[in-house]
Amino acid sequence: MIMDKMEFSDAQEITASTATDSTNVLDLGLASTGSDVGSGTPIWVVGRVNTTFVDAAPSAANTWRVALQHSASEGSGFVDVFAGPAANKVSSIAANNDMTKGADLLTQPLPTDLLRYLKVQITPAAASGPSAGKIDAFLTLNAPLNT
């Protein structure tokens, strides 16, 4: 079977006011000292809004950060590889809402020298979680349209 993407999260609901890890941790099956998995054909990391976010206490100061993390061990020691720009939560029906369905919060090719385990982490800048909203996060060979 050929797959065009590997999923960290598929319509994962994000309502916490603290950092939320992706549903899945991907095991690259590599030695824990690093690899060159990002060399050659680009493999893209994409974090995309699946369902528009709703915030009970909207504020332009409420932002979200989506980061790719890696670790040599599956259960601990994850650190950021890179993060997307801060995205604003729903503040109203304003045009600057970055958290609407289809918005890409993270689009970047994988670097070289990754550790064995990868996950995505979504972190709010303020301690107020949304009342609704879902994220898709995945690896794909297809370059995102919004890059």
mmCIF file of N, CA and C in Angstrom:
data_model
loop_
_atom_site.group_PDB
_atom_site.id
_atom_site.type_symbol
_atom_site.label_atom_id
_atom_site.label_comp_id
_atom_site.label_asym_id
_atom_site.label_seq_id
_atom_site.Cartn_x
_atom_site.Cartn_y
_atom_site.Cartn_z
ATOM 1 N N MET A 1 0.839 -1.178 0.000
ATOM 2 C CA MET A 1 0.000 0.000 0.000
ATOM 3 C C MET A 1 0.888 1.246 0.000
ATOM 4 N N ILE A 2 0.594 2.196 -0.855
ATOM 5 C CA ILE A 2 1.329 3.454 -0.909
ATOM 6 C C ILE A 2 0.532 4.511 -0.165
ATOM 7 N N MET A 3 1.202 5.207 0.738
ATOM 8 C CA MET A 3 0.536 6.270 1.489
ATOM 9 C C MET A 3 1.167 7.598 1.099
ATOM 10 N N ASP A 4 0.345 8.632 0.938
ATOM 11 C CA ASP A 4 0.887 9.932 0.575
ATOM 12 C C ASP A 4 1.146 10.809 1.790
ATOM 13 N N LYS A 5 0.766 10.330 2.981
ATOM 14 C CA LYS A 5 1.088 11.083 4.185
ATOM 15 C C LYS A 5 1.106 10.163 5.403
ATOM 16 N N MET A 6 1.879 10.555 6.399
ATOM 17 C CA MET A 6 1.929 9.856 7.682
ATOM 18 C C MET A 6 1.378 10.820 8.718
ATOM 19 N N GLU A 7 0.427 10.373 9.517
ATOM 20 C CA GLU A 7 -0.313 11.278 10.391
ATOM 21 C C GLU A 7 0.201 11.307 11.830
ATOM 22 N N PHE A 8 0.370 12.533 12.316
ATOM 23 C CA PHE A 8 0.565 12.772 13.742
ATOM 24 C C PHE A 8 -0.816 12.910 14.391
ATOM 25 N N SER A 9 -1.692 13.666 13.743
ATOM 26 C CA SER A 9 -3.044 13.928 14.249
ATOM 27 C C SER A 9 -4.021 13.957 13.085
ATOM 28 N N ASP A 10 -5.192 13.369 13.306
ATOM 29 C CA ASP A 10 -6.249 13.393 12.299
ATOM 30 C C ASP A 10 -7.516 13.913 12.966
ATOM 31 N N ALA A 11 -7.846 15.158 12.692
ATOM 32 C CA ALA A 11 -9.004 15.817 13.304
ATOM 33 C C ALA A 11 -8.937 15.722 14.832
ATOM 34 N N GLN A 12 -7.742 15.972 15.376
ATOM 35 C CA GLN A 12 -7.552 15.916 16.823
ATOM 36 C C GLN A 12 -8.147 17.166 17.465
ATOM 37 N N GLU A 13 -9.079 16.959 18.390
ATOM 38 C CA GLU A 13 -9.721 18.081 19.067
ATOM 39 C C GLU A 13 -8.738 18.720 20.049
ATOM 40 N N ILE A 14 -8.655 20.045 19.989
ATOM 41 C CA ILE A 14 -7.761 20.800 20.862
ATOM 42 C C ILE A 14 -8.610 21.757 21.674
ATOM 43 N N THR A 15 -8.810 21.436 22.947
ATOM 44 C CA THR A 15 -9.579 22.328 23.821
ATOM 45 C C THR A 15 -8.841 22.618 25.121
ATOM 46 N N ALA A 16 -7.642 22.117 25.275
ATOM 47 C CA ALA A 16 -6.875 22.330 26.507
ATOM 48 C C ALA A 16 -6.276 23.730 26.532
ATOM 49 N N SER A 17 -6.008 24.224 27.733
ATOM 50 C CA SER A 17 -5.356 25.527 27.882
ATOM 51 C C SER A 17 -3.851 25.350 28.094
ATOM 52 N N THR A 18 -3.369 24.121 27.947
ATOM 53 C CA THR A 18 -1.943 23.821 28.070
ATOM 54 C C THR A 18 -1.480 23.099 26.807
ATOM 55 N N ALA A 19 -0.203 22.819 26.711
ATOM 56 C CA ALA A 19 0.354 22.142 25.538
ATOM 57 C C ALA A 19 -0.327 20.786 25.323
ATOM 58 N N THR A 20 -0.619 20.477 24.067
ATOM 59 C CA THR A 20 -1.245 19.212 23.691
ATOM 60 C C THR A 20 -0.347 18.507 22.683
ATOM 61 N N ASP A 21 -0.002 17.257 22.975
ATOM 62 C CA ASP A 21 0.807 16.458 22.054
ATOM 63 C C ASP A 21 -0.084 15.821 20.999
ATOM 64 N N SER A 22 0.499 15.578 19.828
ATOM 65 C CA SER A 22 -0.227 14.898 18.761
ATOM 66 C C SER A 22 -0.663 13.510 19.225
ATOM 67 N N THR A 23 -1.702 13.015 18.604
ATOM 68 C CA THR A 23 -2.224 11.687 18.922
ATOM 69 C C THR A 23 -1.164 10.618 18.715
ATOM 70 N N ASN A 24 -0.381 10.746 17.640
ATOM 71 C CA ASN A 24 0.606 9.734 17.283
ATOM 72 C C ASN A 24 2.028 10.255 17.395
ATOM 73 N N VAL A 25 2.915 9.360 17.801
ATOM 74 C CA VAL A 25 4.352 9.597 17.766
ATOM 75 C C VAL A 25 4.891 8.704 16.656
ATOM 76 N N LEU A 26 5.623 9.287 15.717
ATOM 77 C CA LEU A 26 6.163 8.508 14.608
ATOM 78 C C LEU A 26 7.555 7.994 14.945
ATOM 79 N N ASP A 27 7.765 6.717 14.725
ATOM 80 C CA ASP A 27 9.055 6.073 14.953
ATOM 81 C C ASP A 27 9.746 5.937 13.607
ATOM 82 N N LEU A 28 10.829 6.677 13.438
ATOM 83 C CA LEU A 28 11.565 6.620 12.177
ATOM 84 C C LEU A 28 12.398 5.351 12.061
ATOM 85 N N GLY A 29 12.504 4.601 13.182
ATOM 86 C CA GLY A 29 13.237 3.343 13.156
ATOM 87 C C GLY A 29 14.724 3.519 12.946
ATOM 88 N N LEU A 30 15.244 4.636 13.378
ATOM 89 C CA LEU A 30 16.646 4.968 13.156
ATOM 90 C C LEU A 30 17.432 4.851 14.447
ATOM 91 N N ALA A 31 18.737 4.805 14.331
ATOM 92 C CA ALA A 31 19.592 4.850 15.516
ATOM 93 C C ALA A 31 19.324 6.166 16.243
ATOM 94 N N SER A 32 19.467 6.169 17.530
ATOM 95 C CA SER A 32 19.130 7.349 18.331
ATOM 96 C C SER A 32 20.126 8.491 18.192
ATOM 97 N N THR A 33 21.157 8.328 17.401
ATOM 98 C CA THR A 33 22.150 9.388 17.260
ATOM 99 C C THR A 33 21.847 10.360 16.139
ATOM 100 N N GLY A 34 20.783 10.145 15.383
ATOM 101 C CA GLY A 34 20.416 11.071 14.317
ATOM 102 C C GLY A 34 20.436 10.388 12.972
ATOM 103 N N SER A 35 19.992 11.127 11.952
ATOM 104 C CA SER A 35 19.880 10.543 10.625
ATOM 105 C C SER A 35 19.958 11.625 9.567
ATOM 106 N N ASP A 36 19.853 11.190 8.330
ATOM 107 C CA ASP A 36 19.766 12.139 7.232
ATOM 108 C C ASP A 36 18.431 11.971 6.515
ATOM 109 N N VAL A 37 17.374 11.638 7.275
ATOM 110 C CA VAL A 37 16.059 11.373 6.701
ATOM 111 C C VAL A 37 15.524 12.571 5.918
ATOM 112 N N GLY A 38 15.928 13.780 6.245
ATOM 113 C CA GLY A 38 15.433 14.963 5.550
ATOM 114 C C GLY A 38 16.174 15.302 4.277
ATOM 115 N N SER A 39 17.208 14.542 3.930
ATOM 116 C CA SER A 39 17.944 14.838 2.692
ATOM 117 C C SER A 39 17.232 14.202 1.506
ATOM 118 N N GLY A 40 17.538 14.663 0.314
ATOM 119 C CA GLY A 40 16.905 14.120 -0.887
ATOM 120 C C GLY A 40 15.579 14.810 -1.160
ATOM 121 N N THR A 41 14.563 14.036 -1.561
ATOM 122 C CA THR A 41 13.240 14.584 -1.836
ATOM 123 C C THR A 41 12.663 15.185 -0.558
ATOM 124 N N PRO A 42 12.209 16.428 -0.598
ATOM 125 C CA PRO A 42 11.673 17.051 0.627
ATOM 126 C C PRO A 42 10.452 16.307 1.164
ATOM 127 N N ILE A 43 10.443 16.112 2.464
ATOM 128 C CA ILE A 43 9.289 15.579 3.184
ATOM 129 C C ILE A 43 8.774 16.734 4.028
ATOM 130 N N TRP A 44 7.535 17.117 3.806
ATOM 131 C CA TRP A 44 6.965 18.290 4.469
ATOM 132 C C TRP A 44 6.230 17.913 5.746
ATOM 133 N N VAL A 45 6.391 18.746 6.768
ATOM 134 C CA VAL A 45 5.602 18.657 7.992
ATOM 135 C C VAL A 45 4.503 19.705 7.855
ATOM 136 N N VAL A 46 3.259 19.269 7.998
ATOM 137 C CA VAL A 46 2.130 20.185 7.869
ATOM 138 C C VAL A 46 1.264 20.091 9.118
ATOM 139 N N GLY A 47 0.918 21.242 9.674
ATOM 140 C CA GLY A 47 -0.063 21.358 10.750
ATOM 141 C C GLY A 47 -1.192 22.227 10.218
ATOM 142 N N ARG A 48 -2.382 21.658 10.084
ATOM 143 C CA ARG A 48 -3.492 22.354 9.410
ATOM 144 C C ARG A 48 -4.742 22.336 10.278
ATOM 145 N N VAL A 49 -5.467 23.442 10.280
ATOM 146 C CA VAL A 49 -6.741 23.513 11.005
ATOM 147 C C VAL A 49 -7.763 22.671 10.256
ATOM 148 N N ASN A 50 -8.316 21.675 10.935
ATOM 149 C CA ASN A 50 -9.320 20.780 10.359
ATOM 150 C C ASN A 50 -10.719 21.350 10.578
ATOM 151 N N THR A 51 -10.963 21.886 11.768
ATOM 152 C CA THR A 51 -12.245 22.483 12.133
ATOM 153 C C THR A 51 -11.970 23.821 12.791
ATOM 154 N N THR A 52 -12.620 24.877 12.319
ATOM 155 C CA THR A 52 -12.390 26.232 12.810
ATOM 156 C C THR A 52 -12.471 26.292 14.333
ATOM 157 N N PHE A 53 -11.525 27.006 14.915
ATOM 158 C CA PHE A 53 -11.474 27.156 16.364
ATOM 159 C C PHE A 53 -12.467 28.207 16.842
ATOM 160 N N VAL A 54 -13.069 27.934 17.992
ATOM 161 C CA VAL A 54 -13.989 28.857 18.643
ATOM 162 C C VAL A 54 -13.430 29.130 20.025
ATOM 163 N N ASP A 55 -13.380 30.406 20.398
ATOM 164 C CA ASP A 55 -12.820 30.809 21.683
ATOM 165 C C ASP A 55 -13.891 31.535 22.486
ATOM 166 N N ALA A 56 -14.160 31.048 23.692
ATOM 167 C CA ALA A 56 -15.178 31.666 24.542
ATOM 168 C C ALA A 56 -14.755 33.043 25.032
ATOM 169 N N ALA A 57 -13.453 33.284 25.137
ATOM 170 C CA ALA A 57 -12.932 34.584 25.596
ATOM 171 C C ALA A 57 -11.939 35.107 24.567
ATOM 172 N N PRO A 58 -12.425 35.559 23.412
ATOM 173 C CA PRO A 58 -11.519 35.956 22.334
ATOM 174 C C PRO A 58 -10.638 37.139 22.683
ATOM 175 N N SER A 59 -9.420 37.091 22.193
ATOM 176 C CA SER A 59 -8.458 38.171 22.404
ATOM 177 C C SER A 59 -7.374 38.046 21.351
ATOM 178 N N ALA A 60 -6.921 39.180 20.843
ATOM 179 C CA ALA A 60 -5.836 39.163 19.858
ATOM 180 C C ALA A 60 -4.543 38.653 20.488
ATOM 181 N N ALA A 61 -4.436 38.696 21.811
ATOM 182 C CA ALA A 61 -3.240 38.217 22.508
ATOM 183 C C ALA A 61 -3.203 36.694 22.606
ATOM 184 N N ASN A 62 -4.338 36.040 22.408
ATOM 185 C CA ASN A 62 -4.388 34.579 22.453
ATOM 186 C C ASN A 62 -3.803 34.020 21.169
ATOM 187 N N THR A 63 -2.679 33.365 21.267
ATOM 188 C CA THR A 63 -2.033 32.790 20.095
ATOM 189 C C THR A 63 -1.727 31.313 20.328
ATOM 190 N N TRP A 64 -1.469 30.606 19.227
ATOM 191 C CA TRP A 64 -1.117 29.199 19.260
ATOM 192 C C TRP A 64 0.200 29.001 18.554
ATOM 193 N N ARG A 65 0.955 28.027 19.027
ATOM 194 C CA ARG A 65 2.246 27.677 18.439
ATOM 195 C C ARG A 65 2.228 26.183 18.143
ATOM 196 N N VAL A 66 2.570 25.798 16.917
ATOM 197 C CA VAL A 66 2.624 24.390 16.521
ATOM 198 C C VAL A 66 4.084 24.061 16.222
ATOM 199 N N ALA A 67 4.616 23.036 16.902
ATOM 200 C CA ALA A 67 6.036 22.700 16.763
ATOM 201 C C ALA A 67 6.223 21.215 16.452
ATOM 202 N N LEU A 68 7.237 20.928 15.636
ATOM 203 C CA LEU A 68 7.691 19.554 15.445
ATOM 204 C C LEU A 68 8.738 19.298 16.517
ATOM 205 N N GLN A 69 8.618 18.165 17.204
ATOM 206 C CA GLN A 69 9.573 17.801 18.248
ATOM 207 C C GLN A 69 10.161 16.428 17.943
ATOM 208 N N HIS A 70 11.383 16.189 18.469
ATOM 209 C CA HIS A 70 12.003 14.871 18.306
ATOM 210 C C HIS A 70 12.678 14.448 19.598
ATOM 211 N N SER A 71 12.932 13.138 19.689
ATOM 212 C CA SER A 71 13.555 12.568 20.882
ATOM 213 C C SER A 71 14.223 11.246 20.513
ATOM 214 N N ALA A 72 15.243 10.880 21.287
ATOM 215 C CA ALA A 72 15.899 9.588 21.102
ATOM 216 C C ALA A 72 15.080 8.468 21.739
ATOM 217 N N SER A 73 14.200 8.801 22.704
ATOM 218 C CA SER A 73 13.359 7.788 23.338
ATOM 219 C C SER A 73 11.890 8.168 23.178
ATOM 220 N N GLU A 74 11.032 7.173 23.093
ATOM 221 C CA GLU A 74 9.632 7.395 22.741
ATOM 222 C C GLU A 74 8.849 8.171 23.790
ATOM 223 N N GLY A 75 9.110 7.954 25.056
ATOM 224 C CA GLY A 75 8.254 8.514 26.095
ATOM 225 C C GLY A 75 8.704 9.812 26.724
ATOM 226 N N SER A 76 9.904 10.284 26.432
ATOM 227 C CA SER A 76 10.371 11.494 27.117
ATOM 228 C C SER A 76 11.501 12.155 26.343
ATOM 229 N N GLY A 77 11.891 13.331 26.812
ATOM 230 C CA GLY A 77 13.039 14.018 26.248
ATOM 231 C C GLY A 77 12.792 14.722 24.928
ATOM 232 N N PHE A 78 11.534 15.003 24.598
ATOM 233 C CA PHE A 78 11.235 15.677 23.333
ATOM 234 C C PHE A 78 11.632 17.149 23.399
ATOM 235 N N VAL A 79 12.266 17.623 22.332
ATOM 236 C CA VAL A 79 12.639 19.029 22.195
ATOM 237 C C VAL A 79 12.218 19.505 20.806
ATOM 238 N N ASP A 80 12.017 20.809 20.684
ATOM 239 C CA ASP A 80 11.600 21.388 19.404
ATOM 240 C C ASP A 80 12.679 21.227 18.336
ATOM 241 N N VAL A 81 12.254 20.859 17.147
ATOM 242 C CA VAL A 81 13.097 20.905 15.955
ATOM 243 C C VAL A 81 12.876 22.269 15.302
ATOM 244 N N PHE A 82 11.604 22.650 15.136
ATOM 245 C CA PHE A 82 11.208 23.970 14.664
ATOM 246 C C PHE A 82 9.732 24.176 14.983
ATOM 247 N N ALA A 83 9.291 25.423 14.867
ATOM 248 C CA ALA A 83 7.892 25.761 15.123
ATOM 249 C C ALA A 83 7.397 26.703 14.041
ATOM 250 N N GLY A 84 6.101 26.669 13.821
ATOM 251 C CA GLY A 84 5.482 27.612 12.898
ATOM 252 C C GLY A 84 5.313 28.953 13.587
ATOM 253 N N PRO A 85 4.913 29.968 12.849
ATOM 254 C CA PRO A 85 4.677 31.281 13.452
ATOM 255 C C PRO A 85 3.472 31.234 14.380
ATOM 256 N N ALA A 86 3.406 32.160 15.318
ATOM 257 C CA ALA A 86 2.256 32.235 16.214
ATOM 258 C C ALA A 86 1.002 32.512 15.402
ATOM 259 N N ALA A 87 -0.070 31.808 15.711
ATOM 260 C CA ALA A 87 -1.340 31.983 15.006
ATOM 261 C C ALA A 87 -2.375 32.512 15.985
ATOM 262 N N ASN A 88 -3.163 33.476 15.548
ATOM 263 C CA ASN A 88 -4.199 34.046 16.417
ATOM 264 C C ASN A 88 -5.389 33.122 16.519
ATOM 265 N N LYS A 89 -5.936 33.058 17.738
ATOM 266 C CA LYS A 89 -7.181 32.332 17.930
ATOM 267 C C LYS A 89 -8.315 33.137 17.325
ATOM 268 N N VAL A 90 -9.487 32.529 17.292
ATOM 269 C CA VAL A 90 -10.664 33.223 16.789
ATOM 270 C C VAL A 90 -10.919 34.427 17.683
ATOM 271 N N SER A 91 -10.955 35.615 17.106
ATOM 272 C CA SER A 91 -11.257 36.805 17.882
ATOM 273 C C SER A 91 -12.633 37.349 17.523
ATOM 274 N N SER A 92 -13.128 37.020 16.371
ATOM 275 C CA SER A 92 -14.467 37.372 15.896
ATOM 276 C C SER A 92 -14.539 36.856 14.471
ATOM 277 N N ILE A 93 -15.332 37.453 13.656
ATOM 278 C CA ILE A 93 -15.363 37.069 12.254
ATOM 279 C C ILE A 93 -14.361 37.936 11.492
ATOM 280 N N ALA A 94 -13.353 38.403 12.205
ATOM 281 C CA ALA A 94 -12.347 39.284 11.615
ATOM 282 C C ALA A 94 -11.542 38.550 10.555
ATOM 283 N N ALA A 95 -11.047 39.286 9.594
ATOM 284 C CA ALA A 95 -10.308 38.711 8.478
ATOM 285 C C ALA A 95 -8.950 38.166 8.900
ATOM 286 N N ASN A 96 -8.420 38.580 10.057
ATOM 287 C CA ASN A 96 -7.086 38.139 10.464
ATOM 288 C C ASN A 96 -7.100 36.854 11.285
ATOM 289 N N ASN A 97 -8.187 36.123 11.292
ATOM 290 C CA ASN A 97 -8.279 34.882 12.055
ATOM 291 C C ASN A 97 -7.441 33.798 11.374
ATOM 292 N N ASP A 98 -6.380 33.341 12.044
ATOM 293 C CA ASP A 98 -5.492 32.315 11.510
ATOM 294 C C ASP A 98 -5.964 30.901 11.823
ATOM 295 N N MET A 99 -7.035 30.755 12.582
ATOM 296 C CA MET A 99 -7.452 29.446 13.074
ATOM 297 C C MET A 99 -8.741 28.965 12.406
ATOM 298 N N THR A 100 -8.925 29.301 11.130
ATOM 299 C CA THR A 100 -10.091 28.836 10.388
ATOM 300 C C THR A 100 -9.751 27.564 9.624
ATOM 301 N N LYS A 101 -10.776 26.801 9.298
ATOM 302 C CA LYS A 101 -10.596 25.533 8.589
ATOM 303 C C LYS A 101 -9.730 25.731 7.345
ATOM 304 N N GLY A 102 -8.729 24.866 7.202
ATOM 305 C CA GLY A 102 -7.838 24.896 6.049
ATOM 306 C C GLY A 102 -6.583 25.725 6.232
ATOM 307 N N ALA A 103 -6.501 26.508 7.304
ATOM 308 C CA ALA A 103 -5.315 27.342 7.537
ATOM 309 C C ALA A 103 -4.133 26.462 7.936
ATOM 310 N N ASP A 104 -2.984 26.707 7.315
ATOM 311 C CA ASP A 104 -1.769 25.976 7.666
ATOM 312 C C ASP A 104 -1.019 26.729 8.750
ATOM 313 N N LEU A 105 -0.828 26.054 9.891
ATOM 314 C CA LEU A 105 -0.131 26.640 11.028
ATOM 315 C C LEU A 105 1.348 26.281 11.032
ATOM 316 N N LEU A 106 1.692 25.236 10.297
ATOM 317 C CA LEU A 106 3.073 24.784 10.206
ATOM 318 C C LEU A 106 3.256 24.140 8.838
ATOM 319 N N THR A 107 4.190 24.625 8.064
ATOM 320 C CA THR A 107 4.550 24.016 6.781
ATOM 321 C C THR A 107 6.042 24.209 6.595
ATOM 322 N N GLN A 108 6.761 23.121 6.739
ATOM 323 C CA GLN A 108 8.211 23.202 6.636
ATOM 324 C C GLN A 108 8.770 21.832 6.255
ATOM 325 N N PRO A 109 9.820 21.796 5.431
ATOM 326 C CA PRO A 109 10.417 20.501 5.103
ATOM 327 C C PRO A 109 11.223 19.959 6.291
ATOM 328 N N LEU A 110 11.272 18.638 6.393
ATOM 329 C CA LEU A 110 12.073 18.015 7.453
ATOM 330 C C LEU A 110 13.549 18.356 7.262
ATOM 331 N N PRO A 111 14.232 18.650 8.348
ATOM 332 C CA PRO A 111 15.683 18.859 8.264
ATOM 333 C C PRO A 111 16.415 17.516 8.316
ATOM 334 N N THR A 112 17.706 17.545 8.142
ATOM 335 C CA THR A 112 18.508 16.344 8.342
ATOM 336 C C THR A 112 18.835 16.226 9.825
ATOM 337 N N ASP A 113 19.425 15.125 10.209
ATOM 338 C CA ASP A 113 19.878 14.887 11.578
ATOM 339 C C ASP A 113 18.757 14.892 12.615
ATOM 340 N N LEU A 114 17.692 14.158 12.329
ATOM 341 C CA LEU A 114 16.593 14.009 13.277
ATOM 342 C C LEU A 114 16.844 12.814 14.185
ATOM 343 N N LEU A 115 16.286 12.876 15.378
ATOM 344 C CA LEU A 115 16.322 11.735 16.284
ATOM 345 C C LEU A 115 15.192 10.768 15.907
ATOM 346 N N ARG A 116 15.138 9.628 16.562
ATOM 347 C CA ARG A 116 14.273 8.524 16.146
ATOM 348 C C ARG A 116 12.770 8.824 16.212
ATOM 349 N N TYR A 117 12.292 9.506 17.246
ATOM 350 C CA TYR A 117 10.856 9.698 17.454
ATOM 351 C C TYR A 117 10.451 11.139 17.158
ATOM 352 N N LEU A 118 9.322 11.299 16.446
ATOM 353 C CA LEU A 118 8.799 12.616 16.093
ATOM 354 C C LEU A 118 7.364 12.756 16.572
ATOM 355 N N LYS A 119 7.019 13.957 17.026
ATOM 356 C CA LYS A 119 5.633 14.288 17.362
ATOM 357 C C LYS A 119 5.428 15.767 17.091
ATOM 358 N N VAL A 120 4.179 16.177 17.101
ATOM 359 C CA VAL A 120 3.823 17.585 16.977
ATOM 360 C C VAL A 120 3.212 18.008 18.304
ATOM 361 N N GLN A 121 3.519 19.228 18.723
ATOM 362 C CA GLN A 121 2.941 19.756 19.958
ATOM 363 C C GLN A 121 2.286 21.101 19.654
ATOM 364 N N ILE A 122 1.052 21.283 20.152
ATOM 365 C CA ILE A 122 0.298 22.513 19.977
ATOM 366 C C ILE A 122 0.228 23.194 21.342
ATOM 367 N N THR A 123 0.682 24.447 21.403
ATOM 368 C CA THR A 123 0.778 25.153 22.685
ATOM 369 C C THR A 123 0.095 26.513 22.610
ATOM 370 N N PRO A 124 -0.837 26.809 23.530
ATOM 371 C CA PRO A 124 -1.433 28.143 23.576
ATOM 372 C C PRO A 124 -0.516 29.101 24.332
ATOM 373 N N ALA A 125 -0.522 30.370 23.933
ATOM 374 C CA ALA A 125 0.283 31.372 24.625
ATOM 375 C C ALA A 125 -0.420 31.865 25.885
ATOM 376 N N ALA A 126 -1.724 31.784 25.938
ATOM 377 C CA ALA A 126 -2.494 32.217 27.104
ATOM 378 C C ALA A 126 -3.194 31.009 27.702
ATOM 379 N N ALA A 127 -3.595 31.116 28.948
ATOM 380 C CA ALA A 127 -4.194 29.979 29.655
ATOM 381 C C ALA A 127 -5.704 29.907 29.448
ATOM 382 N N SER A 128 -6.155 30.070 28.217
ATOM 383 C CA SER A 128 -7.577 29.876 27.933
ATOM 384 C C SER A 128 -7.707 29.045 26.677
ATOM 385 N N GLY A 129 -8.199 27.845 26.841
ATOM 386 C CA GLY A 129 -8.343 26.959 25.702
ATOM 387 C C GLY A 129 -9.598 27.284 24.909
ATOM 388 N N PRO A 130 -9.649 26.852 23.676
ATOM 389 C CA PRO A 130 -10.844 27.078 22.861
ATOM 390 C C PRO A 130 -11.967 26.138 23.285
ATOM 391 N N SER A 131 -13.189 26.496 22.946
ATOM 392 C CA SER A 131 -14.310 25.607 23.236
ATOM 393 C C SER A 131 -14.518 24.609 22.098
ATOM 394 N N ALA A 132 -13.879 24.837 20.958
ATOM 395 C CA ALA A 132 -13.954 23.911 19.825
ATOM 396 C C ALA A 132 -12.787 24.186 18.890
ATOM 397 N N GLY A 133 -12.374 23.165 18.160
ATOM 398 C CA GLY A 133 -11.316 23.303 17.170
ATOM 399 C C GLY A 133 -10.569 21.997 17.019
ATOM 400 N N LYS A 134 -10.178 21.673 15.771
ATOM 401 C CA LYS A 134 -9.466 20.423 15.509
ATOM 402 C C LYS A 134 -8.287 20.685 14.581
ATOM 403 N N ILE A 135 -7.249 19.852 14.740
ATOM 404 C CA ILE A 135 -6.005 19.983 13.992
ATOM 405 C C ILE A 135 -5.701 18.678 13.250
ATOM 406 N N ASP A 136 -5.153 18.810 12.044
ATOM 407 C CA ASP A 136 -4.524 17.702 11.337
ATOM 408 C C ASP A 136 -3.032 18.011 11.312
ATOM 409 N N ALA A 137 -2.199 17.022 11.551
ATOM 410 C CA ALA A 137 -0.747 17.200 11.454
ATOM 411 C C ALA A 137 -0.184 15.938 10.814
ATOM 412 N N PHE A 138 0.682 16.137 9.811
ATOM 413 C CA PHE A 138 1.146 14.980 9.047
ATOM 414 C C PHE A 138 2.426 15.294 8.289
ATOM 415 N N LEU A 139 3.073 14.229 7.805
ATOM 416 C CA LEU A 139 4.202 14.323 6.892
ATOM 417 C C LEU A 139 3.679 13.996 5.502
ATOM 418 N N THR A 140 4.177 14.703 4.497
ATOM 419 C CA THR A 140 3.737 14.460 3.138
ATOM 420 C C THR A 140 4.854 14.776 2.142
ATOM 421 N N LEU A 141 4.844 14.107 1.011
ATOM 422 C CA LEU A 141 5.782 14.406 -0.065
ATOM 423 C C LEU A 141 5.281 15.564 -0.935
ATOM 424 N N ASN A 142 4.006 15.883 -0.809
ATOM 425 C CA ASN A 142 3.411 16.946 -1.600
ATOM 426 C C ASN A 142 3.644 18.298 -0.936
ATOM 427 N N ALA A 143 4.315 19.195 -1.608
ATOM 428 C CA ALA A 143 4.574 20.523 -1.056
ATOM 429 C C ALA A 143 3.244 21.224 -0.810
ATOM 430 N N PRO A 144 3.061 21.810 0.378
ATOM 431 C CA PRO A 144 1.817 22.520 0.677
ATOM 432 C C PRO A 144 1.630 23.705 -0.280
ATOM 433 N N LEU A 145 0.382 24.007 -0.563
ATOM 434 C CA LEU A 145 0.072 25.112 -1.461
ATOM 435 C C LEU A 145 0.333 26.467 -0.824
ATOM 436 N N ASN A 146 0.301 26.531 0.496
ATOM 437 C CA ASN A 146 0.408 27.815 1.199
ATOM 438 C C ASN A 146 1.820 28.138 1.632
ATOM 439 N N THR A 147 2.859 27.621 0.992
ATOM 440 C CA THR A 147 4.225 27.890 1.419
ATOM 441 C C THR A 147 4.764 29.130 0.777
#
